[in-house]
Amino acid sequence: DAGITQSPRYKITETGRQVTLMCHQTWSHSYMFWYRQDLGHGLRLIYYSAAADITDKGEVPDGYVVSRSKTENFPLTLESATRSQTSVYFCASRRALNGGWAQYFGPGTRLTVL
Amino acid sequence: DQQVKQNSPSLSVQEGRISILNCDYTNSMFDYFLWYKKYPAEGPTFLISISSIKDKNEDGRFTVFLNKSAKHLSLHIVPSQPGDSAVYFCAAREGRNSGYALNFGKGTSLLVTP
């Protein structure tokens, strides 16, 4: 049961560069999510996807682009990285439980923009 | 505006005692609540959840209580163990319109001392 994997785990880039963070899940869950975690903010939703080719904005979408051509992959692209996008990024998918459900998270990507 | 609030940034408890982590929310449309545990350099791990139609849910040493009238939930860990030392996030589901995304609190860092 591999779950959710994210790559790279660590990335350093420069202002203005394009960066893509990868997310892959092995469960075939329909819903997938991207969050960022910053000190003093907890986790904030960037984008989510209900299924392949269906995506929608979350709380903090500016500066990010997503795509979902296959159910198992949900990449997040920073088109022109800025210092304010330095953060830890978590991908998640929604999984049914007995009588409920939960989001399951990948290990995260720590991104530093210089 | 923060709709899910964890007002205690940190908590220290002795091993074997009860840990009580608190969470308040402001949005009466939240209908499902979850607790996550996070170790450094890892993604959040699902712990326990509760639907708004219940007021208590137990899973081993973990119990979540929900007081809808007060818009308050709490996580009880009994007995606390050193391995429980982590950051705990309270989260609430907003509903179908946001793809069932989660609103997170800022987290409470729990330290269980031997």
Coordinates of N, CA and C in Angstrom, one line a residue:
Chain A
D1 N 0.8 -1.2 0.0 CA 0.0 0.0 0.0 C 0.9 1.2 0.0
A2 N 1.3 1.7 -1.2 CA 2.2 2.8 -1.3 C 1.6 4.2 -0.9
G3 N 0.3 4.4 -1.2 CA -0.4 5.6 -0.7 C -0.1 6.7 -1.6
I4 N 0.3 7.8 -1.0 CA 0.6 9.1 -1.8 C 2.1 9.4 -1.7
T5 N 2.7 9.6 -2.9 CA 4.1 10.0 -2.9 C 4.2 11.4 -3.5
Q6 N 5.2 12.1 -3.1 CA 5.5 13.5 -3.6 C 6.9 13.6 -4.0
S7 N 7.2 14.3 -5.1 CA 8.6 14.5 -5.5 C 8.7 15.9 -6.1
P8 N 9.8 16.5 -5.9 CA 10.9 16.1 -5.0 C 10.5 16.4 -3.6
R9 N 11.3 15.9 -2.7 CA 11.0 16.1 -1.2 C 11.5 17.5 -0.8
Y10 N 12.6 17.9 -1.5 CA 13.2 19.2 -1.2 C 13.6 19.9 -2.6
K11 N 13.3 21.2 -2.6 CA 13.6 21.9 -3.9 C 14.0 23.3 -3.5
I12 N 15.2 23.7 -4.1 CA 15.6 25.1 -4.0 C 15.6 25.7 -5.4
T13 N 14.9 26.9 -5.6 CA 14.9 27.5 -6.9 C 15.0 29.0 -6.7
E14 N 15.0 29.7 -7.9 CA 15.2 31.1 -7.9 C 13.9 31.8 -8.3
T15 N 13.8 33.0 -7.8 CA 12.7 33.9 -8.2 C 12.5 33.9 -9.7
G16 N 11.3 33.7 -10.2 CA 11.0 33.8 -11.6 C 11.0 32.5 -12.4
R17 N 11.6 31.4 -11.7 CA 11.7 30.1 -12.4 C 10.3 29.4 -12.3
Q18 N 10.1 28.5 -13.2 CA 9.0 27.6 -13.1 C 9.3 26.3 -12.4
V19 N 8.5 25.9 -11.5 CA 8.7 24.7 -10.7 C 7.5 23.9 -10.7
T20 N 7.7 22.6 -10.9 CA 6.5 21.6 -10.8 C 6.7 20.6 -9.7
L21 N 5.7 20.5 -8.8 CA 5.8 19.6 -7.7 C 4.8 18.4 -8.1
M22 N 5.3 17.2 -7.9 CA 4.6 16.0 -8.4 C 3.9 15.4 -7.2
C23 N 2.7 14.8 -7.5 CA 2.0 14.0 -6.5 C 1.4 12.8 -7.3
H24 N 1.5 11.7 -6.6 CA 1.0 10.4 -7.2 C 0.4 9.6 -6.1
Q25 N -0.8 9.1 -6.4 CA -1.5 8.2 -5.5 C -1.8 6.9 -6.1
T26 N -1.8 5.8 -5.3 CA -2.0 4.5 -5.8 C -3.4 3.9 -5.5
W27 N -4.2 4.8 -4.9 CA -5.5 4.3 -4.5 C -6.6 4.5 -5.5
S28 N -6.4 5.3 -6.5 CA -7.5 5.7 -7.5 C -8.6 6.5 -6.8
H29 N -8.2 7.3 -5.8 CA -9.2 8.2 -5.2 C -9.6 9.3 -6.1
S30 N -10.9 9.6 -6.1 CA -11.3 10.7 -7.0 C -10.8 12.1 -6.6
Y31 N -11.0 12.4 -5.3 CA -10.6 13.7 -4.9 C -9.2 13.8 -4.5
M32 N -8.5 14.9 -5.0 CA -7.1 15.2 -4.6 C -7.0 16.6 -4.3
F33 N -6.0 17.0 -3.4 CA -5.9 18.3 -2.9 C -4.4 18.7 -2.8
W34 N -4.2 20.0 -2.9 CA -2.9 20.6 -2.6 C -3.1 21.7 -1.5
Y35 N -2.2 21.5 -0.5 CA -2.2 22.5 0.6 C -0.8 23.0 0.7
R36 N -0.7 24.2 1.3 CA 0.6 24.7 1.8 C 0.6 25.0 3.3
Q37 N 1.7 24.7 3.9 CA 1.8 24.9 5.3 C 2.9 26.0 5.6
D38 N 2.4 27.0 6.3 CA 3.3 28.1 6.7 C 3.2 28.4 8.1
L39 N 4.3 28.9 8.8 CA 4.2 29.2 10.2 C 3.1 30.2 10.4
G40 N 2.3 30.0 11.4 CA 1.2 30.9 11.8 C 0.0 30.8 11.0
H41 N 0.0 29.8 10.0 CA -1.2 29.7 9.1 C -1.8 28.3 9.1
G42 N -1.2 27.3 9.7 CA -1.7 26.0 9.5 C -1.6 25.5 8.1
L43 N -2.5 24.7 7.6 CA -2.5 24.3 6.2 C -3.6 25.0 5.5
R44 N -3.3 25.5 4.3 CA -4.2 26.2 3.5 C -4.4 25.6 2.1
L45 N -5.6 25.5 1.7 CA -5.9 24.8 0.4 C -5.5 25.7 -0.8
I46 N -4.8 25.1 -1.7 CA -4.4 25.8 -2.9 C -5.4 25.5 -4.1
Y47 N -5.5 24.2 -4.4 CA -6.4 23.7 -5.4 C -6.8 22.4 -5.0
Y48 N -8.0 22.0 -5.6 CA -8.4 20.6 -5.5 C -9.0 20.1 -6.8
S49 N -9.1 18.8 -6.8 CA -9.6 18.1 -8.1 C -10.6 17.1 -7.7
A50 N -11.8 17.1 -8.3 CA -12.8 16.1 -8.0 C -12.6 14.8 -8.9
A51 N -11.9 14.9 -10.0 CA -11.7 13.8 -10.9 C -10.7 14.2 -11.9
A52 N -10.3 13.3 -12.8 CA -9.5 13.7 -13.9 C -10.2 14.8 -14.7
D53 N -9.4 15.8 -15.1 CA -9.8 17.0 -15.9 C -10.8 17.9 -15.2
I54 N -11.0 17.7 -13.9 CA -11.9 18.6 -13.1 C -11.1 19.2 -11.9
T55 N -10.8 20.5 -12.0 CA -10.0 21.1 -10.9 C -10.7 22.4 -10.5
D56 N -10.4 22.9 -9.3 CA -11.0 24.1 -8.9 C -10.1 24.8 -7.8
K57 N -10.3 26.1 -7.7 CA -9.4 26.9 -6.8 C -9.8 26.7 -5.3
G58 N -8.8 26.8 -4.5 CA -9.0 26.8 -3.1 C -8.9 28.2 -2.5
E59 N -8.3 28.3 -1.3 CA -8.2 29.5 -0.6 C -7.1 30.4 -1.1
V60 N -6.0 29.8 -1.6 CA -4.8 30.6 -2.0 C -4.3 30.1 -3.3
P61 N -5.0 30.3 -4.4 CA -4.6 29.8 -5.7 C -3.6 30.6 -6.5
D62 N -3.5 31.9 -6.2 CA -2.7 32.8 -7.0 C -1.3 32.4 -7.2
G63 N -0.8 32.3 -8.4 CA 0.5 32.0 -8.7 C 0.7 30.5 -9.0
Y64 N -0.3 29.7 -8.9 CA -0.2 28.3 -9.0 C -1.1 27.8 -10.2
V65 N -0.7 26.7 -10.8 CA -1.5 26.1 -11.8 C -1.5 24.6 -11.6
V66 N -2.6 23.9 -11.8 CA -2.7 22.5 -11.6 C -3.3 21.8 -12.9
S67 N -3.1 20.5 -13.0 CA -3.7 19.8 -14.1 C -3.9 18.4 -13.5
R68 N -4.8 17.7 -14.2 CA -5.1 16.3 -13.7 C -5.6 15.5 -14.9
S69 N -4.6 15.1 -15.7 CA -4.9 14.3 -16.9 C -5.2 12.8 -16.6
K70 N -4.6 12.3 -15.5 CA -4.8 11.0 -15.0 C -5.3 11.0 -13.5
T71 N -6.1 10.1 -13.2 CA -6.6 10.0 -11.8 C -5.5 10.0 -10.8
E72 N -4.5 9.3 -11.1 CA -3.4 9.1 -10.0 C -2.4 10.2 -9.9
N73 N -2.4 11.1 -10.8 CA -1.4 12.2 -10.7 C -2.1 13.6 -10.6
F74 N -1.5 14.4 -9.8 CA -2.0 15.8 -9.6 C -0.8 16.8 -9.4
P75 N -0.2 17.2 -10.5 CA 1.0 18.0 -10.3 C 0.6 19.5 -10.1
L76 N 1.4 20.2 -9.3 CA 1.2 21.6 -9.0 C 2.4 22.4 -9.6
T77 N 2.1 23.4 -10.4 CA 3.1 24.2 -11.0 C 3.1 25.6 -10.5
L78 N 4.3 26.1 -10.2 CA 4.5 27.5 -9.9 C 5.0 28.1 -11.2
E79 N 4.3 28.9 -11.8 CA 4.7 29.4 -13.2 C 5.9 30.3 -13.1
S80 N 5.9 31.2 -12.1 CA 7.0 32.1 -11.9 C 7.2 32.3 -10.4
A81 N 8.1 31.5 -9.9 CA 8.2 31.4 -8.4 C 8.5 32.7 -7.8
T82 N 7.9 33.0 -6.6 CA 8.2 34.2 -5.8 C 8.6 33.7 -4.4
R83 N 9.3 34.6 -3.7 CA 9.8 34.3 -2.3 C 8.6 33.9 -1.4
S84 N 7.5 34.5 -1.6 CA 6.3 34.3 -0.8 C 5.8 32.8 -1.0
Q85 N 6.3 32.1 -2.0 CA 5.9 30.8 -2.2 C 6.8 29.8 -1.5
T86 N 7.8 30.3 -0.8 CA 8.6 29.4 0.0 C 7.7 28.8 1.1
S87 N 7.6 27.5 1.1 CA 6.6 26.8 2.0 C 6.9 25.3 2.0
V88 N 6.1 24.6 2.7 CA 6.0 23.2 2.6 C 4.7 22.8 2.0
Y89 N 4.7 22.0 0.9 CA 3.5 21.7 0.1 C 3.1 20.3 0.4
F90 N 1.8 20.1 0.7 CA 1.3 18.7 0.9 C 0.2 18.4 -0.1
C91 N 0.3 17.2 -0.6 CA -0.7 16.7 -1.5 C -1.5 15.7 -0.7
A92 N -2.8 15.6 -1.0 CA -3.7 14.7 -0.2 C -4.8 14.1 -1.1
S93 N -5.3 13.0 -0.7 CA -6.4 12.4 -1.4 C -7.5 12.0 -0.4
R94 N -8.7 12.0 -0.8 CA -9.8 11.7 0.1 C -10.2 10.2 0.0
R95 N -10.3 9.6 1.2 CA -10.4 8.1 1.3 C -11.6 7.8 2.2
A96 N -12.5 6.9 1.8 CA -13.6 6.5 2.6 C -13.1 5.6 3.8
L97 N -13.8 5.8 4.9 CA -13.5 5.0 6.1 C -14.8 4.3 6.5
N98 N -14.7 3.5 7.5 CA -15.9 2.9 8.1 C -16.8 4.0 8.6
G99 N -17.9 4.3 8.0 CA -18.8 5.3 8.5 C -18.4 6.7 8.3
G100 N -17.3 7.0 7.6 CA -16.9 8.3 7.4 C -15.8 8.4 6.3
W101 N -14.9 9.4 6.4 CA -13.8 9.5 5.4 C -12.8 10.3 6.0
A102 N -11.6 10.4 5.4 CA -10.5 11.3 5.8 C -9.7 11.6 4.6
Q103 N -8.9 12.7 4.7 CA -7.9 13.0 3.7 C -6.6 12.4 4.2
Y104 N -5.9 11.8 3.3 CA -4.6 11.2 3.5 C -3.5 12.0 2.8
F105 N -2.5 12.3 3.5 CA -1.5 13.2 3.0 C -0.2 12.5 2.6
G106 N 0.5 13.1 1.6 CA 1.8 12.7 1.2 C 2.8 13.3 2.2
P107 N 4.1 13.0 2.0 CA 5.1 13.4 3.0 C 5.5 14.8 2.9
G108 N 5.1 15.5 1.8 CA 5.4 16.9 1.7 C 6.6 17.2 0.8
T109 N 6.6 18.4 0.2 CA 7.8 19.0 -0.5 C 8.1 20.3 0.1
R110 N 9.4 20.4 0.6 CA 9.8 21.7 1.2 C 10.5 22.5 0.0
L111 N 9.8 23.6 -0.3 CA 10.3 24.4 -1.4 C 10.9 25.8 -0.9
T112 N 12.1 26.1 -1.3 CA 12.7 27.4 -1.0 C 12.9 28.1 -2.3
V113 N 12.4 29.4 -2.3 CA 12.6 30.3 -3.4 C 13.5 31.4 -3.0
L114 N 14.7 31.5 -3.7 CA 15.7 32.5 -3.3 C 15.5 33.7 -4.1
Chain B
D1 N -9.8 35.0 7.4 CA -10.2 34.8 8.8 C -10.2 33.4 9.1
Q2 N -9.6 33.1 10.3 CA -9.4 31.7 10.7 C -10.8 31.2 11.2
Q3 N -11.3 30.1 10.5 CA -12.6 29.6 10.9 C -12.4 28.4 11.9
V4 N -11.2 27.9 12.0 CA -10.9 26.8 13.0 C -9.7 27.3 13.8
K5 N -9.9 27.4 15.1 CA -8.9 28.0 16.0 C -8.4 27.0 17.0
Q6 N -7.2 26.9 17.1 CA -6.5 26.2 18.2 C -5.7 27.2 19.0
N7 N -6.3 27.6 20.1 CA -5.7 28.7 20.8 C -4.5 28.4 21.7
S8 N -4.2 27.2 21.9 CA -3.0 26.8 22.6 C -1.9 26.3 21.7
P9 N -0.9 27.1 21.5 CA 0.2 26.7 20.6 C 0.9 25.5 21.1
S10 N 1.0 25.3 22.4 CA 1.7 24.2 22.9 C 1.1 23.7 24.2
L11 N 1.5 22.4 24.5 CA 0.9 21.8 25.7 C 2.0 20.7 26.2
S12 N 2.3 20.7 27.5 CA 3.2 19.7 28.0 C 2.5 18.9 29.0
V13 N 2.6 17.6 28.9 CA 1.9 16.6 29.8 C 2.9 15.5 30.2
Q14 N 2.7 15.0 31.4 CA 3.5 13.9 31.9 C 3.0 12.6 31.3
E15 N 3.9 11.7 31.0 CA 3.6 10.4 30.6 C 2.6 9.7 31.5
G16 N 1.5 9.1 31.0 CA 0.5 8.4 31.8 C -0.7 9.2 32.1
R17 N -0.5 10.6 32.0 CA -1.6 11.5 32.3 C -2.5 11.7 31.0
I18 N -3.6 12.4 31.2 CA -4.4 12.8 30.1 C -4.0 14.0 29.4
S19 N -4.0 14.0 28.1 CA -3.7 15.2 27.3 C -5.1 15.6 26.7
I20 N -5.4 16.9 26.8 CA -6.6 17.5 26.3 C -6.2 18.6 25.3
L21 N -6.6 18.4 24.0 CA -6.3 19.4 23.0 C -7.6 20.0 22.6
N22 N -7.7 21.3 22.5 CA -9.0 22.0 22.3 C -9.0 22.7 20.9
C23 N -10.2 22.9 20.4 CA -10.4 23.5 19.1 C -11.7 24.1 19.1
D24 N -11.8 25.4 18.5 CA -13.0 26.1 18.4 C -13.2 26.4 16.9
Y25 N -14.5 26.5 16.5 CA -14.8 26.9 15.1 C -15.9 27.9 15.1
T26 N -15.9 28.6 14.0 CA -16.9 29.7 13.8 C -18.0 29.4 12.8
N27 N -17.7 28.5 11.9 CA -18.6 28.3 10.8 C -19.6 27.2 11.1
S28 N -20.9 27.5 11.3 CA -21.9 26.6 11.6 C -22.2 25.6 10.5
M29 N -21.7 25.8 9.3 CA -21.9 24.9 8.2 C -21.0 23.7 8.3
F30 N -20.0 23.7 9.1 CA -19.1 22.6 9.2 C -19.9 21.4 9.7
D31 N -19.7 20.2 9.0 CA -20.5 19.0 9.4 C -19.6 17.8 9.7
Y32 N -18.3 18.0 9.7 CA -17.5 16.8 9.9 C -16.1 17.3 10.4
F33 N -15.6 16.7 11.4 CA -14.4 17.2 12.1 C -13.4 16.1 12.2
L34 N -12.1 16.5 12.1 CA -11.0 15.5 12.1 C -9.9 16.0 12.9
W35 N -9.1 15.1 13.5 CA -7.8 15.4 14.1 C -6.7 14.7 13.4
Y36 N -5.6 15.5 13.2 CA -4.4 15.0 12.5 C -3.3 15.1 13.5
K37 N -2.3 14.3 13.3 CA -1.1 14.3 14.1 C 0.1 14.5 13.1
K38 N 1.0 15.3 13.4 CA 2.1 15.5 12.5 C 3.5 15.5 13.2
Y39 N 4.4 14.7 12.7 CA 5.7 14.7 13.1 C 6.6 15.5 12.2
P40 N 7.7 16.0 12.6 CA 8.5 16.9 11.7 C 8.9 16.1 10.5
A41 N 9.0 16.8 9.4 CA 9.4 16.3 8.1 C 8.5 15.1 7.5
E42 N 7.3 15.1 8.1 CA 6.3 14.1 7.6 C 5.0 14.8 7.3
G43 N 4.1 14.1 6.5 CA 2.8 14.7 6.3 C 1.9 14.4 7.5
P44 N 0.8 15.2 7.6 CA -0.2 14.9 8.6 C -0.7 13.5 8.5
T45 N -0.9 12.9 9.7 CA -1.5 11.5 9.7 C -2.9 11.6 10.4
F46 N -3.9 11.0 9.7 CA -5.2 11.0 10.3 C -5.3 10.3 11.6
L47 N -6.0 10.8 12.6 CA -6.1 10.2 13.9 C -7.5 9.7 14.1
I48 N -8.5 10.6 14.1 CA -9.8 10.3 14.5 C -10.8 11.4 13.9
S49 N -12.0 11.0 13.7 CA -13.0 12.0 13.2 C -14.3 11.9 13.9
I50 N -15.2 12.9 13.7 CA -16.5 12.8 14.3 C -17.4 13.6 13.4
S51 N -18.6 13.0 13.2 CA -19.6 13.7 12.4 C -20.4 14.6 13.3
S52 N -21.0 15.6 12.8 CA -21.7 16.6 13.6 C -23.0 16.0 14.2
I53 N -23.4 14.8 13.8 CA -24.6 14.2 14.4 C -24.2 13.5 15.7
K54 N -23.0 13.4 16.0 CA -22.5 12.7 17.2 C -21.9 13.7 18.1
D55 N -21.7 13.3 19.4 CA -21.0 14.1 20.3 C -19.8 13.5 20.9
K56 N -19.5 12.2 20.5 CA -18.3 11.6 21.0 C -17.9 10.4 20.1
N57 N -16.6 10.3 19.9 CA -16.1 9.1 19.1 C -14.8 8.7 19.8
E58 N -14.7 7.3 19.9 CA -13.5 6.8 20.6 C -12.8 5.9 19.6
D59 N -11.5 5.9 19.8 CA -10.6 4.9 19.1 C -9.4 4.6 19.9
G60 N -9.4 3.6 20.7 CA -8.3 3.2 21.5 C -8.1 4.3 22.6
R61 N -6.9 4.9 22.6 CA -6.6 5.9 23.6 C -7.1 7.3 23.2
F62 N -7.6 7.4 22.1 CA -8.1 8.7 21.6 C -9.6 8.8 21.6
T63 N -10.1 10.0 22.1 CA -11.5 10.2 22.1 C -11.7 11.7 21.7
V64 N -12.6 11.9 20.8 CA -13.0 13.2 20.4 C -14.4 13.6 20.9
F65 N -14.5 14.8 21.4 CA -15.8 15.2 21.9 C -16.2 16.5 21.1
L66 N -17.5 16.5 20.8 CA -18.0 17.6 20.0 C -19.1 18.3 20.7
N67 N -19.1 19.6 20.9 CA -20.1 20.4 21.5 C -20.6 21.4 20.5
K68 N -21.6 21.0 19.8 CA -22.1 21.9 18.6 C -22.6 23.2 19.1
S69 N -23.3 23.3 20.2 CA -23.8 24.6 20.7 C -22.7 25.6 21.0
A70 N -21.6 25.0 21.5 CA -20.5 25.9 21.8 C -19.5 26.0 20.7
K71 N -19.7 25.3 19.6 CA -18.8 25.2 18.5 C -17.4 24.9 19.0
H72 N -17.3 23.8 19.7 CA -16.0 23.4 20.4 C -15.9 21.9 20.2
L73 N -14.6 21.5 19.9 CA -14.3 20.1 20.0 C -13.0 19.9 20.7
S74 N -12.8 18.7 21.3 CA -11.6 18.4 22.0 C -11.1 17.0 21.7
L75 N -9.8 16.8 21.8 CA -9.2 15.5 21.7 C -8.6 15.1 23.0
H76 N -9.0 13.9 23.5 CA -8.4 13.4 24.7 C -7.6 12.2 24.4
I77 N -6.4 12.2 25.0 CA -5.4 11.1 24.8 C -5.2 10.6 26.2
V78 N -5.6 9.3 26.4 CA -5.4 8.7 27.7 C -5.0 7.2 27.5
P79 N -3.9 6.8 28.2 CA -2.9 7.6 28.8 C -1.9 8.2 27.7
S80 N -1.3 9.3 28.0 CA -0.4 9.9 27.1 C 1.0 9.2 27.1
Q81 N 1.6 9.0 26.0 CA 2.8 8.4 25.8 C 3.9 9.3 25.1
P82 N 5.1 9.1 25.4 CA 6.1 10.0 24.8 C 6.0 10.0 23.2
G83 N 5.6 8.9 22.6 CA 5.5 8.8 21.2 C 4.3 9.7 20.7
D84 N 3.5 10.2 21.6 CA 2.4 11.1 21.2 C 2.9 12.5 21.0
S85 N 4.1 12.8 21.3 CA 4.7 14.1 21.1 C 4.7 14.4 19.6
A86 N 4.0 15.5 19.3 CA 3.8 15.8 17.9 C 3.0 17.1 17.8
V87 N 2.8 17.6 16.6 CA 1.8 18.7 16.4 C 0.5 18.1 16.0
Y88 N -0.6 18.6 16.7 CA -1.9 18.1 16.4 C -2.7 19.2 15.8
F89 N -3.3 18.8 14.6 CA -4.2 19.8 13.9 C -5.6 19.4 14.0
C90 N -6.5 20.3 14.3 CA -7.9 20.1 14.2 C -8.3 20.6 12.8
A91 N -9.3 19.9 12.2 CA -9.7 20.3 10.8 C -11.2 20.1 10.7
A92 N -11.9 20.9 9.9 CA -13.3 20.8 9.7 C -13.6 20.8 8.2
R93 N -14.7 20.0 7.9 CA -15.1 20.0 6.5 C -16.1 21.0 6.2
E94 N -15.9 21.7 5.1 CA -16.9 22.8 4.8 C -18.1 22.3 4.0
G95 N -17.9 21.3 3.2 CA -19.1 20.8 2.5 C -18.8 20.6 1.0
R96 N -19.8 20.2 0.3 CA -19.7 19.8 -1.1 C -19.1 20.9 -2.0
N97 N -19.5 22.1 -1.8 CA -19.1 23.2 -2.7 C -17.6 23.4 -2.8
S98 N -16.9 23.0 -1.7 CA -15.4 23.1 -1.8 C -14.7 21.8 -2.0
G99 N -15.5 20.8 -2.5 CA -14.9 19.5 -2.8 C -14.5 18.8 -1.5
Y100 N -15.2 19.1 -0.4 CA -15.0 18.5 0.9 C -13.6 18.8 1.4
A101 N -13.0 20.0 1.0 CA -11.7 20.3 1.5 C -11.8 20.6 3.0
L102 N -10.7 20.6 3.6 CA -10.6 20.8 5.0 C -10.1 22.2 5.4
N103 N -10.7 22.8 6.4 CA -10.2 24.0 7.1 C -9.4 23.5 8.3
F104 N -8.1 24.0 8.4 CA -7.3 23.5 9.5 C -7.0 24.6 10.5
G105 N -6.9 24.2 11.7 CA -6.4 25.1 12.7 C -4.9 25.2 12.6
K106 N -4.2 26.1 13.4 CA -2.8 26.3 13.3 C -2.0 25.2 14.0
G107 N -2.6 24.4 14.8 CA -1.9 23.3 15.4 C -1.6 23.6 16.8
T108 N -1.5 22.5 17.6 CA -1.0 22.6 19.0 C 0.1 21.5 19.1
S109 N 1.3 22.0 19.6 CA 2.4 21.1 19.8 C 2.4 20.5 21.1
L110 N 2.2 19.2 21.1 CA 2.1 18.4 22.4 C 3.5 17.8 22.7
L111 N 3.9 17.9 23.9 CA 5.1 17.3 24.4 C 4.7 16.4 25.6
V112 N 5.0 15.1 25.5 CA 4.8 14.2 26.6 C 6.1 13.8 27.2
T113 N 6.2 14.2 28.5 CA 7.5 14.0 29.1 C 7.5 12.7 30.0
P114 N 8.6 12.0 30.0 CA 8.6 10.7 30.8 C 8.5 11.0 32.3

